[in-house]
Amino acid sequence: MATSIQTPKATCRTGIAGVLTLLLLTSVLANFAFFSADSSTFSFDSEDSPVISDDSSSITTLESSSFTAARSGARAIAGWSDIGASSSPAVGSAVAVESVSGDIYSGGIFSGSSSMSLGPNAVSSTTYIQPWFGKSDSSGNWQWAETGVLSGTNSESTLSGIAVSANGDLYVTGMFYGTIDFGSHSLTSTGYYDTYTAKANSAGQWQWASALQGNGDYDGTTVTTLDAVWPTAIAASNSGVMISGLFIGNTDVGTAVDSGGTSGDDAEIFVAKYTSSGSLQWTAEARGPAFQETQAMYMESNGDTWISSTFDGNMNFGSHSVSGTPGVSTPVLAQIDSTGAWKSAMSISGADSFIYGIDEFSNGDLFLGGTFTSSITFGSTTLNSPGGDTSGWVAKLSTPNTWSWSALVGGSTYDRVTDVAVDPISDNGVLSISSASSITLGSDTISSQGANDSALAIISNSGSWVSAFGANSSADNNAADIAVDNGGNISIVGTFSSSIDFSSTNSGSQNALASINPYIWSSSGLLAADADGDGIPDDIDNCPNDANPLQEDLDQDLDGDACDYDDDNDTILDNSGDDCPQGEIGWISDSDPLDKNTSTDWDLDGCRDLNEDLDDDNDNIEDTSDSCPKSNWDHAVLQRPVWVSEPSSDIDGDGCRDADEDSDDDGDGVNDSSDACSDEAGNSSLGASLGCPDDDGDGWANITDDCPDVFGTSNNGTLDGCLDGDGDGWADSEDALPLDSTQWIDSDGDGFGDNQDGIRPDDCPNDAGSSIDDRWGCPDMDSDGYSDPDSLWLVEDGADAIANDSTQWSDFDEDGYGDNFGNESWQVSRNENWPGEYLFLANMQDACPLESGSSWKDEFYGCRDTDGDGYADVLDAFPNDVDDYRDIDGDGIGDSKDACPNQSGTSSEDREGCVDTDGDGYSDPDGLTWFTTNGADAFRTDATQWADADADGFGDNSTGLDADVCPENYGTSTAIEWLGCPPEMIIEVKDNNGGGGNGTSSGGLFGDSDGVAGMSTTTLAIIGVVLVIIAVVLIMLFTIMRRGDDDDSWEEEMYAEQMGGGYDAQAQPAYAQPVQPAQQVDAYGRPVAQTAHAVMMPTTSAQAIAPTTPTANMTGEVRSDGNEWMEYPAGSGMWYARDQTTFQWIRRI
């Protein structure tokens, strides 16, 4: 028997006060009862929750209802009832009995500022709700009454449970706030709610009281957690008491602090044990992620204790854990030993279900009871709520964790098992019920008119309902707790309103003095003498000495089947050959050897042939499978037929004797005369061995099947009955092409079959190959799908024109370069009618696929290359010159000869291809590496002069402009007849000529005397050196002045070109824009070459336009590959990369 209160799991807690206040309310209300100091009125709903009425003048109740219990037979049933007499609301919530004496201890709570009488004994309360306790003997004589006296501001207290040890000591536990006194033992709370545990002796004298407390009283400032310890169940023994409940916050039993202490959603379970003298021995805890509390406890004789709870998602009991569905409340049953160590934990599959009662049968099996909604499962049995509302249940758990049976307690609305106990005499289970339904338990029906009412029921150890009794009432009432003593007396404590009738157990009736009052309902004789222990009292038991719990009597002869020798009265005794002892009634067993059809029981086995006997001739072959359902037997010699079908006498087991009945002994459908294996059933149908075993079922007998364990259809080649995946008759193991039904031989093993009429026939059956495009299965060196040419299959026939390149196979112009192309941009510019196709990364793509060519440089393959230098004519600026192919600056001089390959020029005398401003064939000096001393034009803008040997600014060409009269002597004379002559030479000449002209003397222009004008040779030399220096200085000054006159200096221009375009380029002379060579066409005028780069060629036009290819001084973008790239012209899709050696742009895409 378990003593507990039921506190429905709080799911609507908002705020700190609401959290534990709701716990207080549900605990105070315990089982449908609630009241407070202001004497509010109350009612109950069908969900186990109180309803507080705002109308103080009346009590709100459900519809009035009454229970009736119909019982057959007579027995000595007696009982009594009483109430806690109070004019103020009071509740009865707990009961316990002293097993030997039968003394009854009860308890509950009563209103503040009121009194309550238990017989001659009265208790009074202070301002607040207080617990009450009382003791009566088994006959209802009250011995004493006690209370826990509260004091302090806003004090509160509840009773969570009572327990009695075998020696009669009373233990009580509950919640309190404030100060509570148990006689001289005073406790004061420190937490938000604290736990009291107290002990009184059998005379009602308090022995001790102890508290489990929270660390502080929540105020939201100094204490920010809900520190509460709340007990919900209790169990006791002679050695002490154990309590269990929940805790929140920082407490004596552990810490369970949730989010800021404002929600209270995280409550954990605690268990505490006190010695009989009040010393706290230990505490233990169990944790889960949501709100847990204990519903019931039961202590075994060795001190091990069972505890029930619920959990959400998962819960840990020491090292034992249970898991379920998050958000679903699931019941759990756990065991803890006397030292506080968790021993086990198991869950029950049932959402929103509870275990409210635990007790133990005599063999140690557990008797459990509680409630569920919707459904609950015990092993392989699932109970479903009839109305989809709350229903009750009881079950027997055989350890370890095996469900023996379970039973439903419920009707169409609200029903609840509030507690269970076990009668030590009959070993039957008893249970207290609160119900608003009409329910049937065994042969008893309890009818309801709609209100909550109390009931008790008895169920046998084997799970059969024995009896049920209801307490009729015109208003709501509730049975809270139940206990049974060693004499079989049943006591129930509960709460009622208005009036209640216990006459179903001859226990009288009671009227309430207040809106609600506690009741005590005691019954004896319900658990009467039962010699066979079947739950049926001997005085009405149809088999008093043989267990017959359901009182079955098949033939209605008043002898129960358990003790009737012929249950069905067919003349075949139950234990003497009747194979259907509880079969059809109203017939006699008969067997006529002369007329099988009129016989009622051919084999005399006690089973009626017509509708009961499944094997009329008792040959162990059921009639539905028996080809000879009534085999003959010798009635004169035998009492029953003795022949049974066995492999030795009935090979095929068809119920016909092989010796005289069966023409197909092995039953394989092949007559014995044609059956190659007549004594062994078989299904072979192919080949010469019919009717023999064919294990794989392919029609071939095992003895001829080459693959007897594998179903197969092969019948060609050397193997029969083997796997033939493609169905060509050849076994897969022999079939070279097992997935092709048209091929089976592959001589060269290349995957192409030899059958020329099949799919993909091998064109080279004796030469392995992988070709698939021009012909099947021939050698394909480069694996491009086209076969290599041979003497019988040429390129003209479709063979691979380029057999060693997997990216090429067609060569229309037969120049050795394939027609496929890998340049993606060609897909736009390439003639779509040309042979070949785009193939990523195609090798050596023929840019001129219609015309044979040998070009191969710059990745421009297969085009005409007249001079054989490797460059296609369309790219070769000098298609007829093997030594040159490129003219970067477009000046008509090949880069190999062009001294200035990056700058267009027409010079040809001193060096080729450099800038020649005046067009006289001599290049302009660049001021860096090429000077007049190297042969550069000393007169850049004078086409008639280019040399100036004496560097006096007058050209050496005597036929040109301003020709130097003295080309070998530096001079500054500007006189026409003396241009470029030194003054002293003019004077000398004039002196020699008599003062005029440039005549000569016998010594020549300068003469060959030792002096001039009377000066010595030394003097003249010194004068000459000075004059040369002066001339050089003048020339340099003259040059600097010329540079600053009209445009930038040519030295700066040349330096800019060399340094990458830092200065503007010098204006181009009269040379052409880039000229594209004429498009190459074939004899029909069709283009035969892919568009090539433009080529710079000289022309007579002086107009300069943008080049068609990028020039060296253009700048691109360096990509991740490290190369400089340029799309030119922009948006054209033609991409160029700069050559790292020549710095020229080379088209790559």
PDB file of C-alpha atoms in Angstrom, residues 311-490:
ATOM      1  CA  PHE A 311       9.657  12.770 -16.613  1.00  0.00           C
ATOM      2  CA  ASP A 312       9.865  14.826 -19.782  1.00  0.00           C
ATOM      3  CA  GLY A 313      12.401  13.663 -22.385  1.00  0.00           C
ATOM      4  CA  ASN A 314      14.873  11.916 -20.074  1.00  0.00           C
ATOM      5  CA  MET A 315      15.724  11.416 -16.396  1.00  0.00           C
ATOM      6  CA  ASN A 316      18.672  10.000 -14.483  1.00  0.00           C
ATOM      7  CA  PHE A 317      18.481   7.944 -11.291  1.00  0.00           C
ATOM      8  CA  GLY A 318      22.133   7.688 -10.413  1.00  0.00           C
ATOM      9  CA  SER A 319      23.664   5.541 -13.153  1.00  0.00           C
ATOM     10  CA  HIS A 320      20.230   4.397 -14.324  1.00  0.00           C
ATOM     11  CA  SER A 321      18.485   6.496 -16.953  1.00  0.00           C
ATOM     12  CA  VAL A 322      15.206   6.502 -18.832  1.00  0.00           C
ATOM     13  CA  SER A 323      14.318   8.358 -21.998  1.00  0.00           C
ATOM     14  CA  GLY A 324      11.148   9.293 -23.793  1.00  0.00           C
ATOM     15  CA  THR A 325       9.685  11.957 -26.041  1.00  0.00           C
ATOM     16  CA  PRO A 326      10.497  15.602 -25.186  1.00  0.00           C
ATOM     17  CA  GLY A 327       7.349  17.509 -24.279  1.00  0.00           C
ATOM     18  CA  VAL A 328       5.497  14.349 -23.227  1.00  0.00           C
ATOM     19  CA  SER A 329       5.042  13.432 -19.571  1.00  0.00           C
ATOM     20  CA  THR A 330       5.971   9.753 -19.175  1.00  0.00           C
ATOM     21  CA  PRO A 331       5.675   7.607 -16.004  1.00  0.00           C
ATOM     22  CA  VAL A 332       8.757   6.008 -14.471  1.00  0.00           C
ATOM     23  CA  LEU A 333       9.238   3.430 -11.707  1.00  0.00           C
ATOM     24  CA  ALA A 334      12.552   3.446  -9.857  1.00  0.00           C
ATOM     25  CA  GLN A 335      14.031   1.581  -6.891  1.00  0.00           C
ATOM     26  CA  ILE A 336      16.431   2.867  -4.239  1.00  0.00           C
ATOM     27  CA  ASP A 337      18.031   0.765  -1.532  1.00  0.00           C
ATOM     28  CA  SER A 338      18.226   1.448   2.202  1.00  0.00           C
ATOM     29  CA  THR A 339      21.607   3.176   1.815  1.00  0.00           C
ATOM     30  CA  GLY A 340      20.397   5.718  -0.767  1.00  0.00           C
ATOM     31  CA  ALA A 341      21.824   4.015  -3.864  1.00  0.00           C
ATOM     32  CA  TRP A 342      19.591   3.826  -6.925  1.00  0.00           C
ATOM     33  CA  LYS A 343      19.114   0.211  -8.059  1.00  0.00           C
ATOM     34  CA  SER A 344      16.968   0.469 -11.189  1.00  0.00           C
ATOM     35  CA  ALA A 345      14.649   2.616 -13.266  1.00  0.00           C
ATOM     36  CA  MET A 346      12.112   1.749 -15.965  1.00  0.00           C
ATOM     37  CA  SER A 347       9.573   3.795 -17.905  1.00  0.00           C
ATOM     38  CA  ILE A 348       6.044   2.916 -18.984  1.00  0.00           C
ATOM     39  CA  SER A 349       4.880   3.818 -22.458  1.00  0.00           C
ATOM     40  CA  GLY A 350       1.959   6.165 -21.927  1.00  0.00           C
ATOM     41  CA  ALA A 351       1.776   9.913 -22.478  1.00  0.00           C
ATOM     42  CA  ASP A 352       0.398  11.956 -19.562  1.00  0.00           C
ATOM     43  CA  SER A 353       0.116   8.863 -17.389  1.00  0.00           C
ATOM     44  CA  PHE A 354       0.779   8.509 -13.651  1.00  0.00           C
ATOM     45  CA  ILE A 355       1.501   5.778 -11.084  1.00  0.00           C
ATOM     46  CA  TYR A 356      -0.504   6.719  -7.960  1.00  0.00           C
ATOM     47  CA  GLY A 357      -0.267   3.460  -6.013  1.00  0.00           C
ATOM     48  CA  ILE A 358       2.363   0.770  -5.373  1.00  0.00           C
ATOM     49  CA  ASP A 359       2.099  -2.401  -3.280  1.00  0.00           C
ATOM     50  CA  GLU A 360       3.450  -5.942  -3.347  1.00  0.00           C
ATOM     51  CA  PHE A 361       1.899  -9.375  -3.813  1.00  0.00           C
ATOM     52  CA  SER A 362       3.043 -12.215  -1.580  1.00  0.00           C
ATOM     53  CA  ASN A 363       5.495 -13.529  -4.206  1.00  0.00           C
ATOM     54  CA  GLY A 364       7.216 -10.170  -4.536  1.00  0.00           C
ATOM     55  CA  ASP A 365       5.457  -9.076  -7.742  1.00  0.00           C
ATOM     56  CA  LEU A 366       4.408  -5.428  -7.733  1.00  0.00           C
ATOM     57  CA  PHE A 367       0.795  -4.268  -7.833  1.00  0.00           C
ATOM     58  CA  LEU A 368       0.539  -0.834  -9.488  1.00  0.00           C
ATOM     59  CA  GLY A 369      -2.294   1.537 -10.261  1.00  0.00           C
ATOM     60  CA  GLY A 370      -2.807   5.010 -11.664  1.00  0.00           C
ATOM     61  CA  THR A 371      -4.280   7.013 -14.528  1.00  0.00           C
ATOM     62  CA  PHE A 372      -3.639   7.592 -18.202  1.00  0.00           C
ATOM     63  CA  THR A 373      -5.023   9.525 -21.138  1.00  0.00           C
ATOM     64  CA  SER A 374      -5.497   8.095 -24.606  1.00  0.00           C
ATOM     65  CA  SER A 375      -3.419   4.880 -24.219  1.00  0.00           C
ATOM     66  CA  ILE A 376      -0.833   3.117 -22.093  1.00  0.00           C
ATOM     67  CA  THR A 377       1.199  -0.008 -22.889  1.00  0.00           C
ATOM     68  CA  PHE A 378       2.339  -2.828 -20.598  1.00  0.00           C
ATOM     69  CA  GLY A 379       4.585  -5.185 -22.536  1.00  0.00           C
ATOM     70  CA  SER A 380       2.540  -6.460 -25.458  1.00  0.00           C
ATOM     71  CA  THR A 381      -0.778  -5.184 -24.058  1.00  0.00           C
ATOM     72  CA  THR A 382      -2.080  -1.683 -24.760  1.00  0.00           C
ATOM     73  CA  LEU A 383      -5.014  -0.189 -22.846  1.00  0.00           C
ATOM     74  CA  ASN A 384      -7.047   2.510 -24.601  1.00  0.00           C
ATOM     75  CA  SER A 385      -9.226   5.066 -22.872  1.00  0.00           C
ATOM     76  CA  PRO A 386     -12.843   4.316 -23.899  1.00  0.00           C
ATOM     77  CA  GLY A 387     -13.844   7.959 -24.099  1.00  0.00           C
ATOM     78  CA  GLY A 388     -10.470   9.475 -24.819  1.00  0.00           C
ATOM     79  CA  ASP A 389     -10.525  11.074 -21.368  1.00  0.00           C
ATOM     80  CA  THR A 390      -8.625  10.144 -18.220  1.00  0.00           C
ATOM     81  CA  SER A 391      -8.997   6.485 -17.284  1.00  0.00           C
ATOM     82  CA  GLY A 392      -7.604   4.332 -14.512  1.00  0.00           C
ATOM     83  CA  TRP A 393      -5.442   1.245 -14.742  1.00  0.00           C
ATOM     84  CA  VAL A 394      -3.960  -1.504 -12.581  1.00  0.00           C
ATOM     85  CA  ALA A 395      -1.190  -3.912 -13.516  1.00  0.00           C
ATOM     86  CA  LYS A 396       1.052  -6.619 -12.136  1.00  0.00           C
ATOM     87  CA  LEU A 397       4.795  -6.318 -12.671  1.00  0.00           C
ATOM     88  CA  SER A 398       6.791  -9.509 -12.289  1.00  0.00           C
ATOM     89  CA  THR A 399      10.403  -8.724 -11.703  1.00  0.00           C
ATOM     90  CA  PRO A 400      12.546  -8.146 -13.516  1.00  0.00           C
ATOM     91  CA  ASN A 401      10.458  -5.802 -15.691  1.00  0.00           C
ATOM     92  CA  THR A 402       7.943  -8.334 -16.986  1.00  0.00           C
ATOM     93  CA  TRP A 403       4.263  -7.385 -17.100  1.00  0.00           C
ATOM     94  CA  SER A 404       2.024 -10.303 -16.090  1.00  0.00           C
ATOM     95  CA  TRP A 405      -1.269  -8.579 -16.754  1.00  0.00           C
ATOM     96  CA  SER A 406      -3.002  -5.215 -16.836  1.00  0.00           C
ATOM     97  CA  ALA A 407      -6.623  -4.106 -16.539  1.00  0.00           C
ATOM     98  CA  LEU A 408      -8.620  -1.034 -17.530  1.00  0.00           C
ATOM     99  CA  VAL A 409     -10.605   0.948 -14.954  1.00  0.00           C
ATOM    100  CA  GLY A 410     -12.650   3.395 -16.929  1.00  0.00           C
ATOM    101  CA  GLY A 411     -15.746   4.385 -18.819  1.00  0.00           C
ATOM    102  CA  SER A 412     -16.683   7.101 -21.247  1.00  0.00           C
ATOM    103  CA  THR A 413     -15.580  10.102 -19.179  1.00  0.00           C
ATOM    104  CA  TYR A 414     -13.315  10.688 -16.194  1.00  0.00           C
ATOM    105  CA  ASP A 415     -12.059   7.770 -14.072  1.00  0.00           C
ATOM    106  CA  ARG A 416      -9.079   7.493 -11.799  1.00  0.00           C
ATOM    107  CA  VAL A 417      -7.316   4.878  -9.636  1.00  0.00           C
ATOM    108  CA  THR A 418      -6.101   6.923  -6.658  1.00  0.00           C
ATOM    109  CA  ASP A 419      -4.294   4.186  -4.675  1.00  0.00           C
ATOM    110  CA  VAL A 420      -3.786   0.420  -4.425  1.00  0.00           C
ATOM    111  CA  ALA A 421      -3.114  -2.131  -1.668  1.00  0.00           C
ATOM    112  CA  VAL A 422      -2.752  -5.919  -1.363  1.00  0.00           C
ATOM    113  CA  ASP A 423      -4.771  -8.095   1.016  1.00  0.00           C
ATOM    114  CA  PRO A 424      -2.251 -10.302   2.879  1.00  0.00           C
ATOM    115  CA  ILE A 425      -4.844 -13.092   3.319  1.00  0.00           C
ATOM    116  CA  SER A 426      -6.279 -13.614  -0.166  1.00  0.00           C
ATOM    117  CA  ASP A 427      -3.336 -11.967  -1.959  1.00  0.00           C
ATOM    118  CA  ASN A 428      -5.911 -10.027  -3.942  1.00  0.00           C
ATOM    119  CA  GLY A 429      -5.380  -6.432  -4.928  1.00  0.00           C
ATOM    120  CA  VAL A 430      -7.710  -3.672  -3.745  1.00  0.00           C
ATOM    121  CA  LEU A 431      -7.947  -0.197  -5.227  1.00  0.00           C
ATOM    122  CA  SER A 432      -9.667   3.109  -4.502  1.00  0.00           C
ATOM    123  CA  ILE A 433     -11.378   4.780  -7.431  1.00  0.00           C
ATOM    124  CA  SER A 434     -12.692   8.253  -8.210  1.00  0.00           C
ATOM    125  CA  SER A 435     -15.028   7.998 -11.180  1.00  0.00           C
ATOM    126  CA  ALA A 436     -17.522  10.016 -13.189  1.00  0.00           C
ATOM    127  CA  SER A 437     -18.326   7.142 -15.570  1.00  0.00           C
ATOM    128  CA  SER A 438     -20.359   3.995 -15.608  1.00  0.00           C
ATOM    129  CA  ILE A 439     -17.754   1.265 -15.450  1.00  0.00           C
ATOM    130  CA  THR A 440     -17.918  -2.525 -15.502  1.00  0.00           C
ATOM    131  CA  LEU A 441     -15.343  -4.521 -13.569  1.00  0.00           C
ATOM    132  CA  GLY A 442     -15.845  -8.252 -14.055  1.00  0.00           C
ATOM    133  CA  SER A 443     -19.462  -9.066 -13.223  1.00  0.00           C
ATOM    134  CA  ASP A 444     -20.052  -5.805 -11.345  1.00  0.00           C
ATOM    135  CA  THR A 445     -21.197  -2.573 -12.934  1.00  0.00           C
ATOM    136  CA  ILE A 446     -20.973   0.781 -11.204  1.00  0.00           C
ATOM    137  CA  SER A 447     -23.453   3.195 -12.759  1.00  0.00           C
ATOM    138  CA  SER A 448     -22.964   6.948 -12.663  1.00  0.00           C
ATOM    139  CA  GLN A 449     -25.126   9.939 -13.348  1.00  0.00           C
ATOM    140  CA  GLY A 450     -22.218  12.243 -14.036  1.00  0.00           C
ATOM    141  CA  ALA A 451     -20.585  13.392 -10.768  1.00  0.00           C
ATOM    142  CA  ASN A 452     -17.275  12.335  -9.209  1.00  0.00           C
ATOM    143  CA  ASP A 453     -17.868   9.523  -6.764  1.00  0.00           C
ATOM    144  CA  SER A 454     -15.891   7.089  -4.647  1.00  0.00           C
ATOM    145  CA  ALA A 455     -15.581   3.357  -5.285  1.00  0.00           C
ATOM    146  CA  LEU A 456     -13.425   0.420  -4.353  1.00  0.00           C
ATOM    147  CA  ALA A 457     -12.669  -2.730  -6.330  1.00  0.00           C
ATOM    148  CA  ILE A 458     -10.979  -6.068  -5.758  1.00  0.00           C
ATOM    149  CA  ILE A 459      -8.902  -7.894  -8.384  1.00  0.00           C
ATOM    150  CA  SER A 460      -7.269 -11.289  -8.031  1.00  0.00           C
ATOM    151  CA  ASN A 461      -3.567 -11.950  -8.151  1.00  0.00           C
ATOM    152  CA  SER A 462      -4.103 -13.404 -11.634  1.00  0.00           C
ATOM    153  CA  GLY A 463      -5.812 -10.263 -12.926  1.00  0.00           C
ATOM    154  CA  SER A 464      -9.493 -11.314 -12.689  1.00  0.00           C
ATOM    155  CA  TRP A 465     -11.986  -8.840 -11.269  1.00  0.00           C
ATOM    156  CA  VAL A 466     -13.537 -10.133  -8.041  1.00  0.00           C
ATOM    157  CA  SER A 467     -15.935  -7.408  -6.987  1.00  0.00           C
ATOM    158  CA  ALA A 468     -16.585  -3.679  -7.011  1.00  0.00           C
ATOM    159  CA  PHE A 469     -18.517  -1.348  -4.669  1.00  0.00           C
ATOM    160  CA  GLY A 470     -19.618   2.253  -5.064  1.00  0.00           C
ATOM    161  CA  ALA A 471     -20.477   5.009  -2.598  1.00  0.00           C
ATOM    162  CA  ASN A 472     -23.679   6.665  -3.748  1.00  0.00           C
ATOM    163  CA  SER A 473     -23.846  10.422  -3.448  1.00  0.00           C
ATOM    164  CA  SER A 474     -25.949  13.325  -4.558  1.00  0.00           C
ATOM    165  CA  ALA A 475     -22.844  15.476  -4.945  1.00  0.00           C
ATOM    166  CA  ASP A 476     -19.138  15.246  -5.638  1.00  0.00           C
ATOM    167  CA  ASN A 477     -16.915  13.040  -3.548  1.00  0.00           C
ATOM    168  CA  ASN A 478     -13.504  11.497  -3.962  1.00  0.00           C
ATOM    169  CA  ALA A 479     -11.648   8.467  -2.642  1.00  0.00           C
ATOM    170  CA  ALA A 480      -8.078   9.608  -1.894  1.00  0.00           C
ATOM    171  CA  ASP A 481      -6.225   6.732  -0.184  1.00  0.00           C
ATOM    172  CA  ILE A 482      -6.721   3.064   0.707  1.00  0.00           C
ATOM    173  CA  ALA A 483      -5.201   0.584   3.222  1.00  0.00           C
ATOM    174  CA  VAL A 484      -5.776  -3.064   4.200  1.00  0.00           C
ATOM    175  CA  ASP A 485      -4.851  -4.721   7.501  1.00  0.00           C
ATOM    176  CA  ASN A 486      -3.901  -8.334   8.145  1.00  0.00           C
ATOM    177  CA  GLY A 487      -7.528  -9.223   8.846  1.00  0.00           C
ATOM    178  CA  GLY A 488      -8.699  -8.160   5.406  1.00  0.00           C
ATOM    179  CA  ASN A 489     -10.355  -4.933   6.629  1.00  0.00           C
ATOM    180  CA  ILE A 490     -10.351  -2.202   3.993  1.00  0.00           C
TER     181      ILE A 490
END
